[in-house]
Coordinates of C-alpha atoms in Angstrom, one line a residue:
Chain A
M1 CA 0.0 0.0 0.0
L2 CA 1.7 3.2 -1.2
K3 CA 1.4 6.4 0.8
V4 CA 3.0 9.8 1.2
P5 CA 6.0 9.7 3.6
D6 CA 5.2 10.8 7.2
H7 CA 8.5 12.3 8.0
Q8 CA 9.6 14.3 5.0
V9 CA 11.1 17.6 6.0
A10 CA 12.4 19.0 2.7
G11 CA 12.1 18.5 -1.1
H12 CA 9.1 18.1 -3.3
E13 CA 6.0 16.7 -1.5
A14 CA 3.5 14.5 -3.1
G15 CA 0.0 15.9 -3.2
L16 CA -3.2 16.2 -5.2
G17 CA -1.8 16.2 -8.8
K18 CA 1.7 16.9 -7.5
L19 CA 4.6 14.6 -8.1
G20 CA 6.4 13.6 -5.0
P21 CA 7.9 10.5 -3.3
L22 CA 5.9 7.6 -2.0
I23 CA 6.6 4.9 0.5
D24 CA 5.3 1.4 1.1
D25 CA 5.0 -0.9 4.1
S26 CA 8.1 -2.9 3.2
G27 CA 10.6 -0.1 3.9
R28 CA 11.0 1.2 0.3
F29 CA 11.0 4.8 -0.8
Y30 CA 9.9 5.6 -4.4
K31 CA 11.4 8.8 -5.7
P32 CA 9.9 10.0 -9.0
L33 CA 12.5 10.9 -11.7
Q34 CA 12.4 14.6 -12.3
G35 CA 11.4 15.7 -15.8
D36 CA 14.7 17.5 -16.7
N37 CA 18.0 15.7 -16.5
R38 CA 18.0 15.5 -12.8
G39 CA 16.2 12.2 -12.5
S40 CA 18.4 10.4 -15.0
E41 CA 21.5 12.0 -13.4
E42 CA 20.5 10.7 -10.0
V43 CA 19.8 7.2 -11.4
A44 CA 23.3 7.4 -13.1
F45 CA 24.9 8.2 -9.8
Y46 CA 23.1 5.3 -7.9
E47 CA 24.1 2.9 -10.7
S48 CA 27.7 4.0 -10.6
F49 CA 27.9 4.1 -6.8
S50 CA 26.3 0.6 -6.5
S51 CA 28.8 -1.0 -8.8
N52 CA 31.9 1.0 -7.6
S53 CA 34.0 -1.6 -5.9
H54 CA 36.3 1.1 -4.4
I55 CA 33.7 2.4 -2.0
P56 CA 34.5 0.9 1.5
E57 CA 31.7 -0.8 3.3
H58 CA 31.9 1.6 6.3
I59 CA 31.1 4.4 3.8
R60 CA 28.4 2.6 1.9
K61 CA 26.3 2.5 5.0
F62 CA 25.9 6.3 4.8
F63 CA 24.0 6.0 1.5
P64 CA 20.4 4.8 1.0
M65 CA 20.1 1.3 -0.5
Y66 CA 19.2 1.4 -4.2
Y67 CA 17.0 -1.2 -5.8
G68 CA 16.8 0.1 -9.4
T69 CA 14.1 2.0 -11.2
K70 CA 10.4 1.1 -11.7
I71 CA 7.6 2.6 -13.7
M72 CA 4.6 2.8 -11.4
K73 CA 1.5 4.9 -10.6
A74 CA 2.9 8.2 -9.3
S75 CA 1.3 10.5 -6.7
T76 CA -0.3 12.3 -9.6
G77 CA -2.2 9.2 -10.6
V78 CA -0.4 8.5 -13.9
D79 CA 2.5 6.1 -14.7
H80 CA 5.9 7.6 -14.1
P81 CA 9.5 6.2 -13.6
H82 CA 10.7 6.1 -10.0
M83 CA 13.9 5.2 -8.2
V84 CA 13.3 2.5 -5.7
L85 CA 15.3 3.4 -2.6
Q86 CA 15.5 2.5 1.1
D87 CA 13.0 4.4 3.2
L88 CA 15.4 5.9 5.8
T89 CA 12.7 6.4 8.5
S90 CA 10.7 3.2 8.0
A91 CA 12.2 1.6 11.2
R92 CA 11.3 4.7 13.3
V93 CA 8.2 5.5 15.3
N94 CA 8.7 9.2 16.0
P95 CA 11.9 10.2 14.3
S96 CA 13.5 13.6 14.7
V97 CA 14.9 14.5 11.3
M98 CA 17.1 17.3 9.9
D99 CA 18.0 17.9 6.3
I100 CA 21.2 19.9 5.7
K101 CA 22.4 20.8 2.2
I102 CA 26.2 20.7 2.2
G103 CA 28.7 22.9 0.4
S104 CA 29.1 26.7 0.0
R105 CA 28.5 26.1 -3.8
T106 CA 25.5 24.1 -4.9
W107 CA 26.3 24.3 -8.6
A108 CA 28.7 22.1 -10.7
P109 CA 31.2 23.9 -12.9
D110 CA 29.6 22.5 -16.0
A111 CA 26.1 23.7 -15.2
S112 CA 24.3 26.1 -17.5
E113 CA 24.7 29.8 -16.9
A114 CA 21.0 30.2 -16.0
Y115 CA 21.3 27.4 -13.4
I116 CA 24.5 28.7 -12.0
A117 CA 22.9 32.2 -11.5
K118 CA 19.9 30.7 -9.8
C119 CA 22.0 28.6 -7.4
L120 CA 24.5 31.4 -6.7
K121 CA 21.6 33.7 -5.7
K122 CA 20.3 31.0 -3.3
D123 CA 23.8 30.3 -1.9
R124 CA 24.4 33.9 -1.2
E125 CA 20.9 34.6 0.3
S126 CA 21.2 31.5 2.6
T127 CA 23.9 30.4 4.9
S128 CA 25.6 28.3 2.2
I129 CA 28.2 30.9 1.4
P130 CA 29.0 32.0 5.0
L131 CA 28.7 28.6 6.7
G132 CA 29.4 26.1 3.9
F133 CA 26.0 24.5 4.5
R134 CA 22.3 25.4 4.9
L135 CA 19.3 23.9 6.6
S136 CA 16.6 22.6 4.3
G137 CA 14.2 21.4 6.9
L138 CA 13.7 19.7 10.3
Q139 CA 11.3 18.1 12.7
V140 CA 11.9 17.4 16.3
Y141 CA 9.7 15.0 18.3
I142 CA 8.5 16.5 21.5
D143 CA 6.0 14.0 23.0
D144 CA 2.9 12.1 22.1
E145 CA 0.7 15.0 22.9
S146 CA 2.6 17.9 21.3
R147 CA 4.0 15.7 18.5
F148 CA 6.6 17.5 16.5
Y149 CA 8.3 20.9 16.4
K150 CA 8.5 21.5 12.7
P151 CA 9.3 25.1 11.7
D152 CA 7.9 26.5 8.6
R153 CA 10.0 26.2 5.4
N154 CA 9.8 29.9 4.8
Y155 CA 11.5 30.4 8.2
I156 CA 14.1 27.8 7.5
R157 CA 14.9 29.4 4.2
K158 CA 15.6 32.7 5.9
T159 CA 17.8 31.4 8.7
G160 CA 21.1 33.2 9.3
P161 CA 24.2 31.8 11.0
D162 CA 22.8 32.4 14.5
D163 CA 19.5 30.7 13.7
V164 CA 21.4 27.7 12.4
R165 CA 23.3 27.4 15.6
L166 CA 20.1 27.6 17.6
L167 CA 18.3 25.0 15.4
L168 CA 21.2 22.6 15.8
R169 CA 20.6 22.9 19.5
K170 CA 16.8 22.6 19.2
F171 CA 17.3 19.4 17.2
V172 CA 18.7 17.7 20.4
S173 CA 16.4 19.4 22.9
S174 CA 13.3 18.2 24.8
N175 CA 11.9 21.7 24.5
P176 CA 12.7 22.6 20.9
S177 CA 10.1 25.4 20.8
A178 CA 12.0 27.4 23.4
D179 CA 13.4 30.4 21.5
M180 CA 16.2 31.8 23.7
E181 CA 19.7 30.7 23.3
M182 CA 20.9 29.0 26.5
G183 CA 22.3 31.3 29.1
T184 CA 21.3 34.5 27.3
G185 CA 19.1 35.7 30.1
S186 CA 15.3 36.2 29.9
G187 CA 14.0 32.7 29.5
P188 CA 14.8 29.1 29.3
G189 CA 16.5 28.1 26.1
P190 CA 16.6 24.7 24.3
D191 CA 18.0 22.4 26.9
C192 CA 20.1 20.2 24.6
S193 CA 19.3 17.3 26.9
L194 CA 19.8 14.8 24.0
A195 CA 23.0 16.4 22.7
S196 CA 25.2 13.8 24.5
S197 CA 23.3 10.8 23.2
V198 CA 22.6 12.1 19.7
Y199 CA 25.7 14.1 18.8
D200 CA 28.4 12.6 21.0
G201 CA 29.8 9.2 21.7
P202 CA 31.3 6.5 19.4
N203 CA 28.0 6.0 17.6
G204 CA 26.9 9.7 17.7
I205 CA 26.5 12.0 14.7
L206 CA 29.8 13.7 15.3
A207 CA 31.7 10.4 15.1
Q208 CA 29.8 9.5 11.9
L209 CA 30.7 12.9 10.3
L210 CA 34.3 12.4 11.2
E211 CA 34.2 9.0 9.5
L212 CA 32.9 10.6 6.4
K213 CA 35.4 13.4 6.6
A214 CA 38.3 11.0 6.5
W215 CA 36.8 9.5 3.3
F216 CA 36.2 12.9 1.7
E217 CA 39.8 13.9 2.3
D218 CA 40.8 11.1 0.1
Q219 CA 38.0 10.1 -2.4
T220 CA 38.2 11.6 -5.9
F221 CA 35.4 9.7 -7.6
Y222 CA 32.5 12.0 -7.1
H223 CA 31.7 15.7 -6.4
F224 CA 28.5 16.0 -4.5
Y225 CA 26.8 19.3 -5.4
A226 CA 23.6 20.2 -3.7
C227 CA 23.6 16.9 -1.8
S228 CA 22.2 16.8 1.8
F229 CA 22.9 15.1 5.1
L230 CA 19.9 13.6 6.7
F231 CA 20.2 13.3 10.5
V232 CA 17.7 10.9 12.0
Y233 CA 17.3 9.8 15.6
E234 CA 14.6 8.4 17.9
K235 CA 14.1 10.5 21.0
R236 CA 12.7 7.9 23.4
L237 CA 15.8 5.7 23.0
G238 CA 17.9 8.8 23.7
L239 CA 16.0 9.8 26.8
K240 CA 16.3 6.4 28.3
G241 CA 20.0 6.8 28.2
A242 CA 20.3 4.0 25.7
L243 CA 21.7 4.6 22.3
S244 CA 19.7 7.2 20.4
N245 CA 20.2 5.3 17.2
A246 CA 21.4 8.5 15.6
E247 CA 22.1 8.1 11.9
V248 CA 23.7 10.2 9.3
K249 CA 22.7 9.6 5.7
L250 CA 23.6 11.3 2.4
I251 CA 20.7 12.0 0.0
D252 CA 19.9 13.8 -3.2
F253 CA 22.3 13.0 -5.9
A254 CA 20.9 14.8 -8.9
H255 CA 24.0 17.0 -9.2
V256 CA 26.8 14.6 -8.6
T257 CA 29.7 14.9 -11.1
D258 CA 32.8 13.0 -11.8
G259 CA 35.6 13.9 -9.4
N260 CA 38.3 13.6 -12.1
G261 CA 41.0 12.8 -9.6
V262 CA 40.3 15.8 -7.4
I263 CA 38.8 15.7 -3.9
D264 CA 35.4 17.3 -3.3
H265 CA 36.9 20.3 -1.5
N266 CA 33.5 22.1 -1.7
F267 CA 31.7 19.3 0.2
L268 CA 34.6 18.7 2.5
G269 CA 34.7 22.3 3.6
G270 CA 31.0 22.4 4.4
L271 CA 31.3 19.1 6.2
C272 CA 34.2 20.4 8.4
S273 CA 32.2 23.6 9.2
L274 CA 29.1 21.6 10.2
T275 CA 31.4 19.3 12.3
K276 CA 32.8 22.3 14.1
F277 CA 29.3 23.7 14.9
I278 CA 28.3 20.3 16.5
S279 CA 31.5 19.9 18.4
D280 CA 31.1 23.5 19.7
I281 CA 27.7 22.7 21.0
L282 CA 29.1 19.6 22.8
T283 CA 32.0 21.7 24.2
E284 CA 29.7 24.5 25.5
I285 CA 27.4 22.0 27.2
K286 CA 30.3 20.2 28.9
D287 CA 31.7 23.6 30.0
C288 CA 28.3 24.6 31.4
T289 CA 27.5 21.4 33.2
G290 CA 30.9 20.0 34.0
T291 CA 29.3 16.6 33.3
N292 CA 28.9 14.3 30.3
G293 CA 26.6 16.6 28.5
Q294 CA 23.3 16.1 30.4
V295 CA 22.1 19.6 31.3
E296 CA 21.0 19.9 35.0
L297 CA 17.4 21.0 34.9
Chain B
M1 CA 70.0 50.0 -0.1
L2 CA 66.5 49.4 -1.5
K3 CA 66.0 47.3 -4.6
V4 CA 63.4 45.3 -6.5
P5 CA 63.0 41.7 -5.1
D6 CA 65.0 39.1 -7.1
H7 CA 62.6 36.2 -6.5
Q8 CA 59.1 37.5 -6.9
V9 CA 56.9 35.2 -8.9
A10 CA 53.5 36.8 -8.7
G11 CA 51.8 40.1 -7.8
H12 CA 52.6 43.7 -8.7
E13 CA 56.2 44.2 -9.7
A14 CA 58.1 47.4 -9.1
G15 CA 59.4 49.1 -12.2
L16 CA 59.9 52.5 -13.9
G17 CA 57.1 54.5 -12.5
K18 CA 55.3 51.3 -11.3
L19 CA 54.4 50.8 -7.7
G20 CA 55.7 47.5 -6.4
P21 CA 57.5 45.9 -3.4
L22 CA 61.1 46.7 -2.5
I23 CA 63.6 44.8 -0.3
D24 CA 66.7 45.9 1.6
D25 CA 69.9 44.2 2.8
S26 CA 68.6 43.6 6.3
G27 CA 65.9 41.1 5.3
R28 CA 62.9 43.4 5.1
F29 CA 60.3 43.5 2.5
Y30 CA 58.5 46.8 1.9
K31 CA 55.0 46.3 0.4
P32 CA 53.3 49.5 -0.8
L33 CA 49.8 50.0 0.4
Q34 CA 47.4 49.7 -2.5
G35 CA 45.3 52.8 -3.3
D36 CA 41.9 51.4 -2.7
N37 CA 41.0 49.7 0.6
R38 CA 43.2 46.8 0.1
G39 CA 46.3 48.3 1.7
S40 CA 44.5 49.4 4.8
E41 CA 42.7 46.1 5.1
E42 CA 46.0 44.2 4.9
V43 CA 47.5 46.5 7.6
A44 CA 44.4 45.9 9.7
F45 CA 44.9 42.1 9.4
Y46 CA 48.6 42.3 10.3
E47 CA 47.9 44.5 13.3
S48 CA 45.1 42.1 14.5
F49 CA 47.1 39.0 13.9
S50 CA 50.2 40.4 15.6
S51 CA 48.2 41.1 18.7
N52 CA 46.0 38.1 18.7
S53 CA 47.1 36.0 21.7
H54 CA 45.1 33.0 20.6
I55 CA 47.4 32.2 17.6
P56 CA 49.6 29.3 18.6
E57 CA 53.4 29.9 18.1
H58 CA 53.6 26.9 15.8
I59 CA 51.1 28.6 13.5
R60 CA 52.6 32.1 13.8
K61 CA 55.7 30.8 12.0
F62 CA 53.8 30.3 8.8
F63 CA 53.1 34.1 8.6
P64 CA 55.7 36.8 7.6
M65 CA 57.0 38.9 10.5
Y66 CA 55.3 42.3 10.5
Y67 CA 57.2 45.4 11.6
G68 CA 54.5 48.1 11.1
T69 CA 54.1 50.7 8.4
K70 CA 56.5 53.3 7.1
I71 CA 56.2 56.2 4.7
M72 CA 59.2 56.0 2.4
K73 CA 60.3 56.6 -1.2
A74 CA 58.4 54.1 -3.3
S75 CA 59.6 52.4 -6.5
T76 CA 57.8 55.2 -8.3
G77 CA 60.2 57.7 -6.7
V78 CA 57.5 59.5 -4.6
D79 CA 56.7 59.1 -0.9
H80 CA 54.2 56.3 -0.2
P81 CA 53.1 54.3 2.8
H82 CA 54.5 50.7 2.9
M83 CA 54.0 47.7 5.2
V84 CA 57.4 46.6 6.6
L85 CA 57.5 42.8 6.4
Q86 CA 59.9 39.9 6.6
D87 CA 61.6 39.2 3.3
L88 CA 60.8 35.5 2.9
T89 CA 63.6 34.8 0.5
S90 CA 66.4 36.9 2.0
A91 CA 68.3 34.0 3.5
R92 CA 68.2 32.1 0.2
V93 CA 70.8 32.1 -2.6
N94 CA 68.8 30.4 -5.4
P95 CA 65.4 29.7 -4.0
S96 CA 62.8 27.8 -5.9
V97 CA 59.4 29.5 -5.2
M98 CA 55.8 28.8 -5.9
D99 CA 52.8 31.0 -5.2
I100 CA 49.4 29.2 -4.9
K101 CA 46.2 31.1 -4.3
I102 CA 44.0 29.1 -2.0
G103 CA 40.2 28.7 -2.1
S104 CA 37.7 28.0 -4.8
R105 CA 36.1 31.4 -4.0
T106 CA 38.4 34.4 -3.9
W107 CA 35.7 36.9 -2.8
A108 CA 34.3 37.6 0.6
P109 CA 30.5 37.6 1.0
D110 CA 30.5 41.4 1.8
A111 CA 32.4 42.4 -1.3
S112 CA 30.8 44.7 -3.9
E113 CA 28.8 43.2 -6.8
A114 CA 31.4 44.4 -9.3
Y115 CA 34.3 42.9 -7.4
I116 CA 32.4 39.6 -6.9
A117 CA 31.6 39.4 -10.6
K118 CA 35.3 40.0 -11.5
C119 CA 36.6 37.4 -9.0
L120 CA 34.0 34.8 -9.9
K121 CA 34.9 35.1 -13.6
K122 CA 38.6 34.5 -12.7
D123 CA 37.7 31.7 -10.3
R124 CA 35.7 30.0 -13.1
E125 CA 38.3 30.5 -15.8
S126 CA 41.2 29.3 -13.6
T127 CA 41.5 26.1 -11.6
S128 CA 40.1 27.8 -8.5
I129 CA 36.6 26.3 -9.0
P130 CA 37.6 22.8 -10.0
L131 CA 40.6 22.3 -7.7
G132 CA 40.0 24.8 -4.9
F133 CA 43.3 26.6 -5.7
R134 CA 45.3 28.1 -8.6
L135 CA 48.9 28.7 -9.4
S136 CA 49.9 32.3 -9.5
G137 CA 53.5 31.9 -10.3
L138 CA 56.7 29.8 -9.9
Q139 CA 60.4 29.6 -10.5
V140 CA 62.5 26.5 -10.2
Y141 CA 66.3 26.7 -9.8
I142 CA 68.0 24.5 -12.4
D143 CA 71.8 25.2 -12.1
D144 CA 74.2 28.1 -12.1
E145 CA 74.3 28.1 -15.9
S146 CA 70.6 27.7 -16.8
R147 CA 69.5 29.6 -13.7
F148 CA 65.7 29.4 -13.3
Y149 CA 62.8 27.7 -15.0
K150 CA 60.2 30.4 -14.7
P151 CA 57.1 29.9 -16.9
D152 CA 55.4 33.0 -18.3
R153 CA 52.5 34.4 -16.3
N154 CA 50.2 34.2 -19.2
Y155 CA 50.8 30.4 -19.4
I156 CA 50.3 30.1 -15.6
R157 CA 47.1 32.0 -15.8
K158 CA 45.7 29.5 -18.4
T159 CA 46.8 26.3 -16.6
G160 CA 44.2 23.6 -16.2
P161 CA 44.0 20.7 -13.7
D162 CA 46.6 18.6 -15.6
D163 CA 49.0 21.5 -15.9
V164 CA 48.8 22.1 -12.2
R165 CA 49.6 18.5 -11.5
L166 CA 52.6 18.7 -13.9
L167 CA 53.9 22.0 -12.4
L168 CA 53.7 20.6 -8.9
R169 CA 56.0 17.9 -10.2
K170 CA 58.3 20.3 -12.0
F171 CA 58.7 22.3 -8.9
V172 CA 60.6 19.4 -7.3
S173 CA 62.5 18.3 -10.4
S174 CA 66.1 18.8 -11.5
N175 CA 64.8 19.0 -15.1
P176 CA 61.7 21.3 -14.8
S177 CA 61.7 22.2 -18.4
A178 CA 60.8 18.6 -19.4
D179 CA 57.3 18.7 -20.6
M180 CA 56.1 15.1 -20.5
E181 CA 54.4 13.6 -17.6
M182 CA 56.4 10.8 -16.0
G183 CA 55.7 7.5 -17.6
T184 CA 53.5 8.7 -20.4
G185 CA 55.8 7.5 -23.1
S186 CA 57.7 9.6 -25.6
G187 CA 60.3 11.4 -23.6
P188 CA 61.7 11.9 -20.2
G189 CA 59.4 13.8 -17.8
P190 CA 60.2 15.9 -14.8
D191 CA 62.2 13.6 -12.6
C192 CA 60.7 14.7 -9.2
S193 CA 64.2 14.0 -7.8
L194 CA 63.6 16.5 -5.0
A195 CA 60.1 15.4 -4.1
S196 CA 61.2 13.4 -1.2
S197 CA 63.3 16.1 0.4
V198 CA 61.0 19.0 -0.4
Y199 CA 57.5 17.6 -0.1
D200 CA 58.0 14.6 2.2
G201 CA 59.4 14.0 5.7
P202 CA 58.8 15.6 9.1
N203 CA 60.0 19.0 7.9
G204 CA 58.6 18.8 4.4
I205 CA 55.9 20.8 2.8
L206 CA 53.2 18.1 3.2
A207 CA 53.9 18.0 7.0
Q208 CA 53.6 21.8 7.2
L209 CA 50.4 21.8 5.3
L210 CA 48.9 19.2 7.6
E211 CA 49.9 21.3 10.6
L212 CA 48.1 24.2 9.1
K213 CA 45.1 22.0 8.2
A214 CA 44.7 21.0 11.8
W215 CA 44.6 24.7 12.8
F216 CA 42.1 25.6 10.0
E217 CA 39.8 22.9 11.1
D218 CA 39.4 24.7 14.4
Q219 CA 40.2 28.5 14.0
T220 CA 37.3 30.8 13.5
F221 CA 39.1 34.2 13.8
Y222 CA 39.8 34.9 10.2
H223 CA 38.6 34.0 6.7
F224 CA 41.5 34.2 4.2
Y225 CA 40.1 35.1 0.8
A226 CA 42.5 35.4 -2.1
C227 CA 45.4 34.5 0.2
S228 CA 48.3 32.5 -1.1
F229 CA 50.7 29.9 0.0
L230 CA 54.3 30.6 -0.8
F231 CA 56.5 27.4 -1.1
V232 CA 60.2 28.1 -0.9
Y233 CA 63.1 25.8 -0.9
E234 CA 66.8 25.7 -1.7
K235 CA 67.7 23.1 -4.3
R236 CA 71.4 22.5 -3.3
L237 CA 70.5 21.6 0.2
G238 CA 67.9 19.2 -1.2
L239 CA 70.3 17.5 -3.7
K240 CA 72.9 17.0 -1.1
G241 CA 70.4 14.8 0.7
A242 CA 70.4 17.3 3.6
L243 CA 67.2 19.1 4.6
S244 CA 65.9 21.1 1.7
N245 CA 64.8 23.9 4.1
A246 CA 61.4 23.7 2.5
E247 CA 59.1 26.4 3.9
V248 CA 55.4 27.1 3.6
K249 CA 54.3 30.7 4.2
L250 CA 51.0 32.5 3.9
I251 CA 51.0 35.8 2.1
D252 CA 48.5 38.5 0.8
F253 CA 45.9 39.4 3.4
A254 CA 44.1 42.3 1.6
H255 CA 40.8 40.3 1.7
V256 CA 40.8 38.7 5.1
T257 CA 37.5 39.0 7.0
D258 CA 36.3 38.3 10.5
G259 CA 35.5 34.6 10.9
N260 CA 32.5 35.3 13.1
G261 CA 32.8 32.0 14.9
V262 CA 32.8 29.9 11.7
I263 CA 35.8 28.0 10.3
D264 CA 37.2 29.1 6.9
H265 CA 35.7 26.2 5.0
N266 CA 36.6 27.8 1.7
F267 CA 40.3 28.0 2.5
L268 CA 40.3 24.6 4.3
G269 CA 38.7 22.9 1.3
G270 CA 41.4 24.2 -1.0
L271 CA 44.2 23.4 1.4
C272 CA 42.9 19.7 1.6
S273 CA 42.8 19.5 -2.2
L274 CA 46.4 20.8 -2.5
T275 CA 47.5 18.4 0.2
K276 CA 46.0 15.5 -1.8
F277 CA 47.8 16.6 -5.0
I278 CA 51.1 16.6 -3.1
S279 CA 50.5 13.3 -1.3
D280 CA 49.4 11.7 -4.6
I281 CA 52.8 12.8 -6.2
L282 CA 54.7 11.2 -3.3
T283 CA 52.6 8.0 -3.5
E284 CA 53.1 7.7 -7.3
I285 CA 56.9 8.2 -6.9
K286 CA 57.1 5.6 -4.2
D287 CA 55.0 3.2 -6.3
C288 CA 57.3 3.8 -9.3
T289 CA 60.6 3.4 -7.5
G290 CA 59.8 1.2 -4.6
T291 CA 62.1 3.4 -2.7
N292 CA 62.0 6.4 -0.5
G293 CA 61.1 8.7 -3.4
Q294 CA 64.4 9.2 -5.1
V295 CA 63.8 8.4 -8.8
E296 CA 66.3 6.0 -10.3
L297 CA 67.9 7.8 -13.2

């Protein structure tokens, strides 16, 4: 039984007469090929990546599983080709999800002038140029009553460097709606109570980013323009003090180009910048609490 | 006694009626302040950097010493303010020198539209966008008879990724005029006979770049747009099997901006890309010779 994904935070959404991704009960994610070259380019990347024997197994786990393409009834009701991918949130009950587009430049050198101009404008108006990445969307699970904190996409689009810092804190907080920065005075801020279990530790997001960083310092197969990190975790596990099951995945490969023997310095720079933001949050929390990162409430 | 520098490979050159840097016998380099804001911006950087107590000593050594500013007779014959800096090649007899502008983007986010357009055009036409850095100039000492291999700036300006790879090899070769890539067939290529002593080892250029990389992964004080690495070494020392006295320095700070708590992901990306080029050369040489990098002639 196909349906619209519950936990999509960015990208095209399926709707009445609108083409968008679908999921089924078996853990598969059906992404319709976009009409211009993007769809076929993304398929080309998945085919290349799947058969590239130089990709280490510990890196392959950061990419969605790819099961080929399939012509099937799309969200618009008509037949359309789809990529069949792993549904990254299928094993989750109430996932907190963040989508972060990496790189200060989202256009490949060989893109058309019109496309470059469009991307450059977005890169300059967002935090891509100053930070080397920008937020595309997020949802943070609060509790069964309040459900999710899910800021409006128009807000996300306008976030500056300070908002990004705040949202990276909210993403690991039990009170993500709190608007003050921690310790800035007139009100409680996001408590970052999950920072330790989600961002830190040997299985945390920071450790996963560092694993990817080591690969990006060396790999010269692909340049990942306009590609995103998806951060996913399950809050309940985190609060219990168990592993939060935090996962980093790479998604959106419509603008991947051949690396031609050169590392992806654009992606790597953004990845290092994001890594620094997250390690700064962990350092500040440890400095504040003198503990392992659990804020004293 | 002031004179025009002997070993300048890039930038404005002093000449008849032309403003350019001068040196004296005591190891000082006098850089005239440029007429627009660049001169004062570069002075502001040196003043800030000199007094910034957070810069570790092992990083400070990568920057030229700064001795303030001085109004003095310029190369044009009229009085003009100059920055008084360390002459980076004063202790050298026949230095091989390479100037590499780092970063795929040479413009700061707050630059004027006209300036951004001008820089972006150069970044796209050069290797800055594909490689994250571009060569600005080089000279390679051959011997007392042939003196220096010093390719024309117009050639340097037009170099593509493959030329850059070749020039990084020529820079550490005893036959830098050889035009074939090693092992590509019809002729001897640059022999890379100095690669081991210049690029490799605990005091080599690669080790110095990695030291800087570690700092750039963490420092959020400055963003270094359009800044260059200067690689300098003395061939004779290298050939004798002694230390080549290879040095990495950062120069040209007219477009440094405040980091605002964010790492310089643009510089870091380019630095990592350059590092990979150099470590690839060392790997290829070791693979070819099965030795410590000395090519068997």
